[in-house]
Amino acid sequence: MTNFPQSHVTAGELDNATWRKSSFSNDQGQCVEVAPLADGSIAVRNSNRPDAGVVLFTGAEMAAWIEGCRAGEFDDLAGA
């Protein structure tokens, strides 16, 4: 059986996480933040609403997403 991270947790449960965001977001308020967690999962949240909760992904899921971004698979969503 594969262990998956919880699908959702509150931001309050992640007080010790080190959040970071893309330098391309500047100070425009368009920031998606990510934080690696001790269990190897990656937390993702909206920096404008950090208390709204997060979504967790496995390292493999995040790697697949990043590769898709690099390949341009989501370019149509930019500016949507």
Short mmCIF file of C-alpha atoms in Angstrom, two decimals:
data_model
loop_
_atom_site.label_atom_id
_atom_site.label_comp_id
_atom_site.label_asym_id
_atom_site.label_seq_id
_atom_site.Cartn_x
_atom_site.Cartn_y
_atom_site.Cartn_z
CA MET A 1 0.00 0.00 0.00
CA THR A 2 1.31 3.44 -0.94
CA ASN A 3 1.23 6.17 1.67
CA PHE A 4 -0.10 9.41 0.30
CA PRO A 5 -0.03 12.75 2.13
CA GLN A 6 -3.30 14.16 3.36
CA SER A 7 -5.15 15.92 0.57
CA HIS A 8 -5.71 19.11 2.60
CA VAL A 9 -4.43 20.62 5.83
CA THR A 10 -4.86 24.06 7.34
CA ALA A 11 -2.07 26.61 7.11
CA GLY A 12 -1.97 26.69 10.92
CA GLU A 13 -0.66 23.11 10.90
CA LEU A 14 2.32 24.24 8.84
CA ASP A 15 3.77 26.92 11.11
CA ASN A 16 7.29 25.55 10.81
CA ALA A 17 7.26 25.30 7.01
CA THR A 18 9.66 27.45 4.99
CA TRP A 19 7.53 29.00 2.25
CA ARG A 20 8.97 30.31 -1.00
CA LYS A 21 7.57 31.77 -4.20
CA SER A 22 8.71 32.56 -7.71
CA SER A 23 10.79 35.66 -8.23
CA PHE A 24 8.58 36.30 -11.28
CA SER A 25 5.59 37.11 -9.05
CA ASN A 26 7.29 40.31 -7.83
CA ASP A 27 5.07 42.28 -5.45
CA GLN A 28 1.99 42.00 -7.65
CA GLY A 29 0.08 39.76 -5.24
CA GLN A 30 0.03 36.90 -7.77
CA CYS A 31 1.96 34.50 -5.64
CA VAL A 32 1.71 30.76 -5.33
CA GLU A 33 3.91 29.60 -2.46
CA VAL A 34 5.44 26.17 -1.96
CA ALA A 35 7.09 24.54 1.03
CA PRO A 36 8.87 21.20 1.33
CA LEU A 37 7.71 19.24 4.39
CA ALA A 38 9.55 16.78 6.62
CA ASP A 39 7.61 13.80 5.22
CA GLY A 40 8.78 14.59 1.68
CA SER A 41 5.53 16.11 0.51
CA ILE A 42 5.23 19.59 -0.99
CA ALA A 43 2.65 22.06 0.33
CA VAL A 44 1.14 24.66 -2.03
CA ARG A 45 -0.88 27.72 -1.02
CA ASN A 46 -2.06 31.15 -2.19
CA SER A 47 0.11 33.84 -0.59
CA ASN A 48 -2.82 36.26 -0.60
CA ARG A 49 -4.81 33.87 1.59
CA PRO A 50 -2.31 31.81 3.60
CA ASP A 51 -4.95 30.87 6.18
CA ALA A 52 -7.26 29.42 3.51
CA GLY A 53 -5.43 26.11 3.63
CA VAL A 54 -3.01 24.21 1.45
CA VAL A 55 -2.88 21.28 -0.94
CA LEU A 56 -0.19 18.64 -0.50
CA PHE A 57 1.58 16.79 -3.30
CA THR A 58 4.15 14.02 -3.29
CA GLY A 59 7.60 14.84 -4.58
CA ALA A 60 6.88 12.75 -7.69
CA GLU A 61 3.64 14.62 -8.36
CA MET A 62 5.39 17.97 -8.05
CA ALA A 63 8.24 16.82 -10.30
CA ALA A 64 5.72 15.78 -12.97
CA TRP A 65 3.96 19.16 -12.70
CA ILE A 66 7.24 21.07 -13.03
CA GLU A 67 8.27 19.02 -16.07
CA GLY A 68 4.88 19.77 -17.65
CA CYS A 69 5.41 23.48 -17.00
CA ARG A 70 8.87 23.36 -18.54
CA ALA A 71 7.41 21.60 -21.59
CA GLY A 72 4.82 24.36 -22.03
CA GLU A 73 1.84 22.12 -21.28
CA PHE A 74 0.15 24.81 -19.17
CA ASP A 75 1.13 27.95 -21.08
CA ASP A 76 -2.51 28.48 -22.11
CA LEU A 77 -3.39 29.04 -18.43
CA ALA A 78 -1.04 32.01 -17.99
CA GLY A 79 -3.12 35.14 -17.80
CA ALA A 80 -6.35 33.14 -17.71
#
